[in-house]
């Protein structure tokens, strides 16, 4: 059987970094072929070469038996190679139909006006064939993240794409939404589409996948049939050793009260949230999508206006009118969406790491202390094992896991005594997660206070000293580490009294 897409001997070199070395993989029609590996393993570089974003330094590609040369994303699209990125490329102000036909809108016979009736009808036909309850005339901003992902897949089905690359497609979806996505992937397989699937959630690969290729340090390690391996086999191949301990959790000694929240509310979003967090502990927050966890953290941090309630830091009532006030009070916030709210993507690594601390490290006249900036940036790049050619690297050129480490570094540099971590390991590989958990553990053992929000139940159970569960904007319960198990947490998150 001839492969649909073949990459052979692909290498890619950037100034000072060799991102890929002699990678060869065959992808077949009607198969889901997973790509896994640590952040920085080369997965993103490879798909950017396949999709025409990068040109390989060495190597060749073939598509349907003929040589493939793509130097722009448009050329790849014209061949039927489509990428669904982790950050969806939906135009929020357009309708669903306009998004599906974007750049290829049907026109009326005069050639000037759009044929909206035809566009809406054809878009609705595609959506109906997918068995999703979305109207073609709906404005895209009114859709959930899962529905927007269905629109991305509708684009693919309409264009009769032959190769579909999915980059972390389930990272922001609930279990119900993930099931709906998997149904669409099975549909693509039946249509003989080759699906290249990138995910750090290894369990889901065994549900939808046929093959998995493991990458490490820019090289292909091995390709397995998923039916022949276990999750442990894949992890061992990814990191080059067996992961004996994943969730690092030592016995923490609870210290003094650090943060107290009383009756915190944001009208129409969440109501009457009260809890206390202490030094020397990880307080976990769990809830299904839409439970209001992130919104609570934003209100505490001063990024969202509260309608009622009080916040106390070390026993003193505070009223944060902006995140700047929270930063001055030694609160750090690792946000859920690192690219939109956590980083200045076009700035250098060192600029990102010191940003929250500049107010504390200025020379006379308000000038930046460049000597301090260089020293502390280099110190934390080394301490957190950030993979980069230097502190002057543009942050957008780093892998997702290394970007996340930079975000953590900036709050450690700011001497934050309270850290709010919202989905801190989303999009991070298994080895980077273990490193991140170790850093969290060290921080808490040194007297820090962590409030960790996560949609991954095993993660919440593994890292937390206590777990608070939210449901539909309300706190539904609190569990100690001894009391917490999957059943108890899920019941609090999903069952009504």
Short mmCIF file of C-alpha atoms in Angstrom, two decimals:
data_model
loop_
_atom_site.label_atom_id
_atom_site.label_comp_id
_atom_site.label_asym_id
_atom_site.label_seq_id
_atom_site.Cartn_x
_atom_site.Cartn_y
_atom_site.Cartn_z
CA UNK A 1 0.00 0.00 0.00
CA UNK A 2 1.46 3.34 -1.09
CA UNK A 3 1.55 6.16 1.43
CA UNK A 4 -0.58 9.27 0.91
CA UNK A 5 2.11 11.57 2.29
CA UNK A 6 5.78 10.76 2.75
CA UNK A 7 8.51 12.80 4.41
CA UNK A 8 12.01 11.48 3.79
CA UNK A 9 15.26 12.59 5.40
CA UNK A 10 13.80 15.92 6.54
CA UNK A 11 16.14 18.22 8.47
CA UNK A 12 15.63 21.84 9.51
CA UNK A 13 18.25 24.20 10.89
CA UNK A 14 17.63 27.62 12.41
CA UNK A 15 20.44 29.96 13.50
CA UNK A 16 22.13 28.16 16.38
CA UNK A 17 19.54 25.36 16.57
CA UNK A 18 18.96 22.14 14.61
CA UNK A 19 15.23 21.55 15.04
CA UNK A 20 14.93 18.38 12.92
CA UNK A 21 17.45 15.73 11.93
CA UNK A 22 16.83 13.16 9.17
CA UNK A 23 13.12 12.52 9.89
CA UNK A 24 11.33 10.00 7.66
CA UNK A 25 7.65 9.05 8.17
CA UNK A 26 4.91 7.59 5.95
CA UNK A 27 1.29 8.71 6.47
CA UNK A 28 -1.55 6.66 4.97
CA UNK A 29 -5.09 7.51 3.88
CA UNK A 30 -7.82 6.39 6.27
CA UNK A 31 -5.45 6.29 9.25
CA UNK A 32 -4.98 8.44 12.33
CA UNK A 33 -1.24 8.76 12.81
CA UNK A 34 -0.29 10.39 16.12
CA UNK A 35 2.86 12.46 16.65
CA UNK A 36 4.08 12.62 20.25
CA UNK A 37 7.14 13.92 22.02
CA UNK A 38 8.33 16.42 24.56
CA UNK A 39 7.98 20.13 23.84
CA UNK A 40 10.90 20.97 21.59
CA UNK A 41 11.00 17.44 20.13
CA UNK A 42 10.33 18.81 16.62
CA UNK A 43 6.63 18.03 16.11
CA UNK A 44 5.59 21.62 15.37
CA UNK A 45 8.55 22.17 13.04
CA UNK A 46 7.65 19.05 11.07
CA UNK A 47 4.01 20.01 10.56
CA UNK A 48 5.06 23.54 9.56
CA UNK A 49 7.24 22.01 6.85
CA UNK A 50 4.40 19.75 5.67
CA UNK A 51 1.98 22.71 5.62
CA UNK A 52 4.33 25.11 3.80
CA UNK A 53 5.21 27.46 6.68
CA UNK A 54 8.87 26.37 6.71
CA UNK A 55 11.09 25.12 3.89
CA UNK A 56 13.24 22.12 4.91
CA UNK A 57 17.02 22.52 5.00
CA UNK A 58 17.41 18.95 3.72
CA UNK A 59 15.13 16.14 2.61
CA UNK A 60 12.16 15.61 0.32
CA UNK A 61 8.41 15.01 0.49
CA UNK A 62 6.01 13.09 -1.72
CA UNK A 63 2.23 13.34 -2.01
CA UNK A 64 0.13 10.65 -3.67
CA UNK A 65 3.24 9.23 -5.29
CA UNK A 66 4.55 12.49 -6.77
CA UNK A 67 7.21 14.86 -5.45
CA UNK A 68 5.76 17.52 -3.13
CA UNK A 69 7.25 20.99 -2.89
CA UNK A 70 5.25 23.51 -0.85
CA UNK A 71 6.73 26.90 -0.03
CA UNK A 72 3.60 28.61 1.29
CA UNK A 73 0.53 27.49 3.28
CA UNK A 74 -1.64 28.34 0.25
CA UNK A 75 0.25 25.80 -1.87
CA UNK A 76 -0.32 23.15 0.79
CA UNK A 77 -4.03 24.01 0.97
CA UNK A 78 -4.32 23.71 -2.81
CA UNK A 79 -2.92 20.18 -2.51
CA UNK A 80 -5.51 19.28 0.15
CA UNK A 81 -3.23 19.53 3.20
CA UNK A 82 -5.04 21.36 6.03
CA UNK A 83 -3.99 22.24 9.58
CA UNK A 84 -6.35 22.79 12.52
CA UNK A 85 -4.23 24.70 15.00
CA UNK A 86 -4.56 24.67 18.78
CA UNK A 87 -5.53 28.35 18.53
CA UNK A 88 -8.45 28.15 16.09
CA UNK A 89 -8.44 30.44 13.04
CA UNK A 90 -12.09 31.46 13.31
CA UNK A 91 -13.21 34.96 12.28
CA UNK A 92 -15.53 35.72 15.20
CA UNK A 93 -17.45 38.54 13.50
CA UNK A 94 -18.42 36.42 10.48
CA UNK A 95 -21.17 33.84 10.23
CA UNK A 96 -20.47 30.12 10.26
CA UNK A 97 -21.11 29.94 6.51
CA UNK A 98 -18.75 32.86 5.84
CA UNK A 99 -16.04 31.11 7.85
CA UNK A 100 -16.52 27.85 5.98
CA UNK A 101 -16.26 29.59 2.59
CA UNK A 102 -13.70 32.25 3.61
CA UNK A 103 -11.66 33.25 0.55
CA UNK A 104 -13.81 31.09 -1.74
CA UNK A 105 -17.22 32.72 -1.42
CA UNK A 106 -19.70 31.89 -4.22
CA UNK A 107 -20.79 34.93 -6.20
CA UNK A 108 -23.91 35.88 -8.10
CA UNK A 109 -23.84 35.83 -11.95
CA UNK A 110 -22.76 39.48 -12.08
CA UNK A 111 -19.50 38.46 -10.34
CA UNK A 112 -19.64 41.26 -7.76
CA UNK A 113 -22.19 40.33 -5.09
CA UNK A 114 -21.89 37.29 -2.85
CA UNK A 115 -24.43 34.54 -3.37
CA UNK A 116 -25.31 34.27 0.31
CA UNK A 117 -28.28 31.99 -0.28
CA UNK A 118 -26.09 29.42 -2.00
CA UNK A 119 -23.31 29.83 0.57
CA UNK A 120 -25.66 29.35 3.52
CA UNK A 121 -27.38 26.36 1.91
CA UNK A 122 -24.14 24.55 1.04
CA UNK A 123 -22.63 25.28 4.45
CA UNK A 124 -25.74 23.97 6.20
CA UNK A 125 -25.62 20.84 4.05
CA UNK A 126 -22.06 20.13 5.26
CA UNK A 127 -23.00 20.80 8.89
CA UNK A 128 -26.05 18.53 8.64
CA UNK A 129 -23.92 15.75 7.14
CA UNK A 130 -21.71 16.02 10.24
CA UNK A 131 -24.82 15.70 12.46
CA UNK A 132 -23.96 18.81 14.44
CA UNK A 133 -26.63 21.25 15.60
CA UNK A 134 -25.10 24.46 14.27
CA UNK A 135 -26.88 26.96 12.03
CA UNK A 136 -24.89 28.29 9.09
CA UNK A 137 -26.18 31.82 9.75
CA UNK A 138 -24.95 31.96 13.37
CA UNK A 139 -22.24 34.52 14.17
CA UNK A 140 -19.08 32.56 15.07
CA UNK A 141 -18.48 34.48 18.31
CA UNK A 142 -21.70 32.96 19.67
CA UNK A 143 -20.30 29.43 19.38
CA UNK A 144 -18.50 27.43 22.06
CA UNK A 145 -14.88 26.36 21.53
CA UNK A 146 -16.08 22.88 20.59
CA UNK A 147 -18.58 24.24 18.05
CA UNK A 148 -15.88 26.44 16.52
CA UNK A 149 -13.76 23.32 16.13
CA UNK A 150 -16.67 21.65 14.30
CA UNK A 151 -16.70 24.64 11.93
CA UNK A 152 -12.98 24.08 11.24
CA UNK A 153 -13.74 20.45 10.40
CA UNK A 154 -16.65 21.56 8.18
CA UNK A 155 -14.15 23.61 6.15
CA UNK A 156 -12.10 20.45 5.64
CA UNK A 157 -15.06 18.33 4.59
CA UNK A 158 -16.25 20.98 2.11
CA UNK A 159 -12.80 21.25 0.54
CA UNK A 160 -12.40 17.45 0.37
CA UNK A 161 -9.06 17.68 2.18
CA UNK A 162 -6.78 14.65 1.83
CA UNK A 163 -4.45 15.26 4.80
CA UNK A 164 -5.68 16.86 8.03
CA UNK A 165 -3.25 17.87 10.78
CA UNK A 166 -4.79 18.41 14.23
CA UNK A 167 -2.62 20.17 16.82
CA UNK A 168 -3.81 19.56 20.42
CA UNK A 169 -7.50 19.58 19.34
CA UNK A 170 -8.91 18.51 22.72
CA UNK A 171 -6.91 20.84 24.98
CA UNK A 172 -9.88 23.11 25.82
CA UNK A 173 -12.82 20.71 25.40
CA UNK A 174 -15.02 18.92 27.92
CA UNK A 175 -15.42 15.13 27.84
CA UNK A 176 -18.74 15.45 25.98
CA UNK A 177 -17.19 17.77 23.40
CA UNK A 178 -14.18 15.47 22.96
CA UNK A 179 -16.55 12.58 22.19
CA UNK A 180 -18.22 14.68 19.48
CA UNK A 181 -14.81 15.57 18.00
CA UNK A 182 -13.79 11.91 17.91
CA UNK A 183 -16.96 11.07 15.97
CA UNK A 184 -15.91 13.59 13.32
CA UNK A 185 -12.41 12.08 13.19
CA UNK A 186 -13.93 8.63 12.60
CA UNK A 187 -15.96 10.21 9.77
CA UNK A 188 -12.77 11.61 8.22
CA UNK A 189 -11.18 8.16 8.39
CA UNK A 190 -14.17 6.66 6.57
CA UNK A 191 -13.74 9.32 3.88
CA UNK A 192 -10.15 8.01 3.43
CA UNK A 193 -8.54 11.14 4.85
CA UNK A 194 -5.08 10.86 6.42
CA UNK A 195 -5.20 12.41 9.90
CA UNK A 196 -1.99 13.52 11.64
CA UNK A 197 -2.87 13.96 15.31
CA UNK A 198 -0.68 15.80 17.83
CA UNK A 199 -1.58 15.48 21.50
CA UNK A 200 -0.02 15.18 24.94
CA UNK A 201 -3.08 13.27 26.17
CA UNK A 202 -1.83 9.79 25.48
CA UNK A 203 -4.99 7.97 26.61
CA UNK A 204 -7.02 9.41 23.76
CA UNK A 205 -4.58 8.10 21.16
CA UNK A 206 -5.69 4.57 21.95
CA UNK A 207 -9.31 5.53 21.24
CA UNK A 208 -8.88 7.05 17.79
CA UNK A 209 -5.34 6.27 16.65
CA UNK A 210 -3.83 3.60 14.44
CA UNK A 211 -0.13 4.46 14.63
CA UNK A 212 2.08 6.68 16.76
CA UNK A 213 5.46 8.16 15.92
CA UNK A 214 7.61 9.23 18.86
CA UNK A 215 9.99 12.17 18.40
CA UNK A 216 12.79 13.29 20.69
CA UNK A 217 15.34 16.11 20.30
CA UNK A 218 14.40 16.69 16.66
CA UNK A 219 14.72 13.04 15.68
CA UNK A 220 12.26 10.25 14.97
CA UNK A 221 12.68 7.62 17.70
CA UNK A 222 10.21 5.00 16.50
CA UNK A 223 6.82 4.32 14.93
CA UNK A 224 4.47 1.85 16.63
CA UNK A 225 1.10 0.33 15.91
CA UNK A 226 -0.97 1.54 18.85
CA UNK A 227 -2.53 -1.89 19.33
CA UNK A 228 0.93 -3.26 20.10
CA UNK A 229 2.06 -0.80 22.82
CA UNK A 230 0.96 0.66 26.14
CA UNK A 231 0.96 4.23 27.42
CA UNK A 232 4.04 3.41 29.53
CA UNK A 233 5.86 2.18 26.42
CA UNK A 234 5.20 5.48 24.66
CA UNK A 235 6.27 7.58 27.66
CA UNK A 236 9.49 5.61 28.04
CA UNK A 237 10.25 6.13 24.35
CA UNK A 238 9.47 9.86 24.58
CA UNK A 239 11.77 10.63 27.50
CA UNK A 240 14.39 7.95 26.94
CA UNK A 241 13.72 6.35 30.32
CA UNK A 242 10.87 4.98 32.41
CA UNK A 243 8.84 7.65 34.22
CA UNK A 244 8.75 6.11 37.69
CA UNK A 245 7.16 9.12 39.36
CA UNK A 246 4.86 11.49 37.55
CA UNK A 247 2.87 13.57 40.03
CA UNK A 248 5.46 14.65 42.56
CA UNK A 249 3.75 15.33 45.89
CA UNK A 250 5.53 15.42 49.23
CA UNK A 251 3.81 15.86 52.56
CA UNK A 252 3.35 19.60 52.83
CA UNK A 253 3.20 21.43 56.16
CA UNK A 254 0.34 23.93 56.14
CA UNK A 255 1.41 27.32 57.37
CA UNK A 256 -0.28 30.67 57.85
CA UNK A 257 -3.34 32.02 56.05
CA UNK A 258 -2.28 33.64 52.77
CA UNK A 259 -5.52 34.31 50.89
CA UNK A 260 -9.10 34.45 52.15
CA UNK A 261 -12.10 35.00 49.90
CA UNK A 262 -15.54 35.77 51.36
CA UNK A 263 -18.77 35.83 49.34
CA UNK A 264 -17.04 36.68 46.05
CA UNK A 265 -19.53 37.11 43.20
CA UNK A 266 -19.68 38.31 39.61
CA UNK A 267 -23.27 38.73 38.54
CA UNK A 268 -24.36 36.13 36.01
CA UNK A 269 -21.05 34.24 36.21
CA UNK A 270 -20.46 32.89 39.74
CA UNK A 271 -21.90 33.51 43.19
CA UNK A 272 -20.90 33.49 46.86
CA UNK A 273 -17.45 31.91 46.58
CA UNK A 274 -15.67 31.60 49.94
CA UNK A 275 -12.42 29.77 50.74
CA UNK A 276 -9.05 30.12 52.47
CA UNK A 277 -5.64 29.18 51.06
CA UNK A 278 -2.54 28.69 53.21
CA UNK A 279 1.22 28.80 52.79
CA UNK A 280 2.76 25.39 52.29
CA UNK A 281 -0.17 23.91 50.36
CA UNK A 282 -1.53 23.34 46.87
CA UNK A 283 -5.24 24.14 46.80
CA UNK A 284 -6.80 22.51 43.75
CA UNK A 285 -9.84 23.85 41.90
CA UNK A 286 -11.81 21.45 39.70
CA UNK A 287 -14.98 21.83 37.69
CA UNK A 288 -16.40 21.04 34.28
CA UNK A 289 -16.11 23.55 31.44
CA UNK A 290 -18.24 26.61 32.27
CA UNK A 291 -18.18 26.05 36.03
CA UNK A 292 -16.62 29.50 36.58
CA UNK A 293 -13.18 28.57 37.94
CA UNK A 294 -11.15 30.86 35.67
CA UNK A 295 -13.55 33.76 36.24
CA UNK A 296 -13.11 33.42 40.02
CA UNK A 297 -9.33 33.63 39.65
CA UNK A 298 -9.61 36.66 37.36
CA UNK A 299 -11.79 38.43 39.95
CA UNK A 300 -9.28 37.70 42.71
CA UNK A 301 -6.42 39.00 40.54
CA UNK A 302 -8.21 42.23 39.63
CA UNK A 303 -8.66 41.28 35.97
CA UNK A 304 -12.45 41.03 36.33
CA UNK A 305 -14.72 43.43 38.25
CA UNK A 306 -16.49 41.70 41.14
CA UNK A 307 -20.08 42.56 42.04
CA UNK A 308 -19.80 41.45 45.68
CA UNK A 309 -17.43 39.91 48.18
CA UNK A 310 -14.12 40.53 49.93
CA UNK A 311 -10.53 39.40 49.36
CA UNK A 312 -7.95 39.26 52.17
CA UNK A 313 -4.19 38.83 51.66
CA UNK A 314 -2.38 37.65 54.81
CA UNK A 315 -5.36 38.79 56.86
CA UNK A 316 -5.58 42.29 55.38
CA UNK A 317 -8.60 43.20 53.24
CA UNK A 318 -7.61 44.33 49.77
CA UNK A 319 -9.47 45.80 46.82
CA UNK A 320 -7.61 45.15 43.57
CA UNK A 321 -8.76 47.48 40.81
CA UNK A 322 -6.26 45.98 38.35
CA UNK A 323 -3.70 43.15 38.06
CA UNK A 324 -1.00 45.69 38.95
CA UNK A 325 -2.47 45.92 42.45
CA UNK A 326 -2.36 42.13 42.79
CA UNK A 327 1.26 42.01 41.60
CA UNK A 328 2.29 44.63 44.17
CA UNK A 329 0.65 42.39 46.80
CA UNK A 330 2.84 39.47 45.64
CA UNK A 331 0.17 37.53 43.74
CA UNK A 332 1.15 35.89 40.45
CA UNK A 333 -1.23 34.49 37.82
CA UNK A 334 -0.25 31.89 35.21
CA UNK A 335 -3.20 32.31 32.85
CA UNK A 336 -5.04 29.62 30.92
CA UNK A 337 -4.18 31.02 27.47
CA UNK A 338 -0.46 31.72 27.47
CA UNK A 339 -0.38 33.11 23.94
CA UNK A 340 -3.14 35.69 24.45
CA UNK A 341 -2.76 36.73 28.07
CA UNK A 342 0.51 35.28 29.35
CA UNK A 343 3.19 36.47 26.94
CA UNK A 344 4.35 39.28 24.68
CA UNK A 345 4.89 36.99 21.70
CA UNK A 346 7.02 39.37 19.64
CA UNK A 347 9.25 40.37 22.55
CA UNK A 348 12.44 38.72 23.76
CA UNK A 349 12.55 36.05 26.44
CA UNK A 350 14.28 38.38 28.92
CA UNK A 351 11.62 41.08 28.44
CA UNK A 352 8.89 38.56 29.23
CA UNK A 353 10.60 37.20 32.34
CA UNK A 354 11.12 40.56 34.04
CA UNK A 355 7.92 42.37 33.04
CA UNK A 356 5.99 42.04 36.36
CA UNK A 357 9.13 42.94 38.35
CA UNK A 358 10.12 46.15 36.58
CA UNK A 359 8.27 48.28 39.11
CA UNK A 360 10.58 46.90 41.81
CA UNK A 361 13.86 47.14 39.83
CA UNK A 362 14.12 50.54 38.24
CA UNK A 363 17.01 52.96 38.40
CA UNK A 364 16.60 56.62 39.12
CA UNK A 365 14.51 58.32 36.48
CA UNK A 366 12.53 55.14 35.80
CA UNK A 367 15.18 53.45 33.63
CA UNK A 368 15.40 49.66 33.47
CA UNK A 369 18.26 48.03 35.37
CA UNK A 370 19.62 46.11 32.34
CA UNK A 371 22.38 44.43 34.35
CA UNK A 372 19.81 42.96 36.73
CA UNK A 373 17.51 42.03 33.83
CA UNK A 374 20.25 40.02 32.11
CA UNK A 375 21.44 38.32 35.29
CA UNK A 376 18.03 37.23 36.57
CA UNK A 377 16.82 36.07 33.13
CA UNK A 378 19.88 33.87 32.65
CA UNK A 379 19.52 32.52 36.18
CA UNK A 380 15.93 31.36 35.65
CA UNK A 381 16.53 30.00 32.15
CA UNK A 382 19.14 27.75 33.75
CA UNK A 383 17.06 26.92 36.84
CA UNK A 384 13.90 26.01 34.91
CA UNK A 385 15.83 24.29 32.10
CA UNK A 386 14.30 26.46 29.37
CA UNK A 387 15.41 25.23 25.95
CA UNK A 388 16.53 28.31 24.02
CA UNK A 389 19.61 29.66 22.29
CA UNK A 390 19.64 32.65 24.65
CA UNK A 391 17.69 35.24 26.61
CA UNK A 392 17.41 37.45 23.51
CA UNK A 393 15.37 34.82 21.66
CA UNK A 394 11.90 35.97 20.55
CA UNK A 395 9.46 34.18 22.82
CA UNK A 396 7.19 33.02 19.97
CA UNK A 397 10.07 30.87 18.62
CA UNK A 398 10.10 28.71 21.77
CA UNK A 399 8.04 25.55 22.09
CA UNK A 400 4.81 25.67 24.10
CA UNK A 401 6.32 23.96 27.13
CA UNK A 402 9.26 26.32 27.24
CA UNK A 403 6.92 29.30 26.88
CA UNK A 404 5.05 28.00 29.92
CA UNK A 405 8.29 27.80 31.90
CA UNK A 406 9.01 31.43 31.03
CA UNK A 407 5.60 32.45 32.37
CA UNK A 408 6.33 30.64 35.64
CA UNK A 409 9.77 32.26 35.77
CA UNK A 410 8.36 35.77 35.59
CA UNK A 411 6.24 35.22 38.69
CA UNK A 412 9.08 33.57 40.59
CA UNK A 413 11.30 36.53 39.73
CA UNK A 414 8.55 38.83 41.06
CA UNK A 415 8.80 36.98 44.41
CA UNK A 416 5.12 36.06 44.33
CA UNK A 417 4.06 34.51 47.64
CA UNK A 418 0.71 33.37 46.16
CA UNK A 419 0.64 31.69 42.75
CA UNK A 420 -2.61 31.16 40.84
CA UNK A 421 -2.01 28.52 38.17
CA UNK A 422 -4.83 28.17 35.62
CA UNK A 423 -4.36 25.01 33.52
CA UNK A 424 -0.58 25.28 34.08
CA UNK A 425 0.39 22.13 32.18
CA UNK A 426 -1.97 22.44 29.20
CA UNK A 427 -0.02 21.60 26.05
CA UNK A 428 3.05 20.44 27.98
CA UNK A 429 4.58 17.01 27.43
CA UNK A 430 4.89 14.37 30.14
CA UNK A 431 8.51 15.05 31.01
CA UNK A 432 7.99 18.82 31.17
CA UNK A 433 4.95 18.21 33.37
CA UNK A 434 7.04 16.22 35.82
CA UNK A 435 9.59 19.05 35.91
CA UNK A 436 6.81 21.60 36.43
CA UNK A 437 5.32 19.60 39.31
CA UNK A 438 8.75 19.42 40.94
CA UNK A 439 9.05 23.20 40.72
CA UNK A 440 5.59 23.57 42.27
CA UNK A 441 6.53 21.20 45.06
CA UNK A 442 9.74 23.11 45.78
CA UNK A 443 7.85 26.42 45.82
CA UNK A 444 5.26 25.14 48.30
CA UNK A 445 7.85 23.48 50.54
CA UNK A 446 9.58 26.88 50.74
CA UNK A 447 6.39 28.42 52.13
CA UNK A 448 4.62 29.48 48.96
CA UNK A 449 0.87 29.15 48.40
CA UNK A 450 -0.47 27.67 45.14
CA UNK A 451 -4.04 27.71 43.86
CA UNK A 452 -4.14 25.32 40.90
CA UNK A 453 -7.04 25.21 38.45
CA UNK A 454 -7.11 22.17 36.17
CA UNK A 455 -9.55 20.31 33.92
CA UNK A 456 -7.43 17.15 34.18
CA UNK A 457 -8.82 15.16 37.09
CA UNK A 458 -5.73 12.93 37.55
CA UNK A 459 -3.62 16.08 37.77
CA UNK A 460 -5.85 17.69 40.42
CA UNK A 461 -5.84 14.49 42.46
CA UNK A 462 -2.11 14.08 42.08
CA UNK A 463 -0.89 17.54 43.09
CA UNK A 464 -3.47 18.92 45.53
CA UNK A 465 -3.52 18.96 49.34
CA UNK A 466 -7.20 19.98 49.23
CA UNK A 467 -9.64 20.18 46.33
CA UNK A 468 -12.49 22.67 45.92
CA UNK A 469 -15.08 21.66 43.33
CA UNK A 470 -17.25 24.11 41.39
CA UNK A 471 -20.48 23.50 39.51
CA UNK A 472 -22.41 26.11 37.52
CA UNK A 473 -20.83 29.09 39.26
CA UNK A 474 -21.11 27.73 42.80
CA UNK A 475 -18.79 25.89 45.16
CA UNK A 476 -20.27 22.41 45.45
CA UNK A 477 -17.83 20.93 47.93
CA UNK A 478 -14.37 20.58 49.48
CA UNK A 479 -12.36 17.37 49.76
CA UNK A 480 -9.16 16.63 51.65
CA UNK A 481 -6.41 14.68 49.91
CA UNK A 482 -7.48 11.57 51.81
CA UNK A 483 -11.13 11.98 50.83
CA UNK A 484 -10.57 12.83 47.18
CA UNK A 485 -10.99 10.23 44.46
CA UNK A 486 -12.34 10.35 40.92
CA UNK A 487 -15.87 9.34 41.86
CA UNK A 488 -16.23 11.87 44.70
CA UNK A 489 -14.88 14.74 42.62
CA UNK A 490 -16.99 13.94 39.55
CA UNK A 491 -20.13 13.65 41.66
CA UNK A 492 -19.54 17.12 43.14
CA UNK A 493 -18.76 18.54 39.68
CA UNK A 494 -21.73 17.11 37.80
CA UNK A 495 -24.56 15.89 40.05
CA UNK A 496 -27.36 18.16 41.25
CA UNK A 497 -28.71 17.83 44.73
#
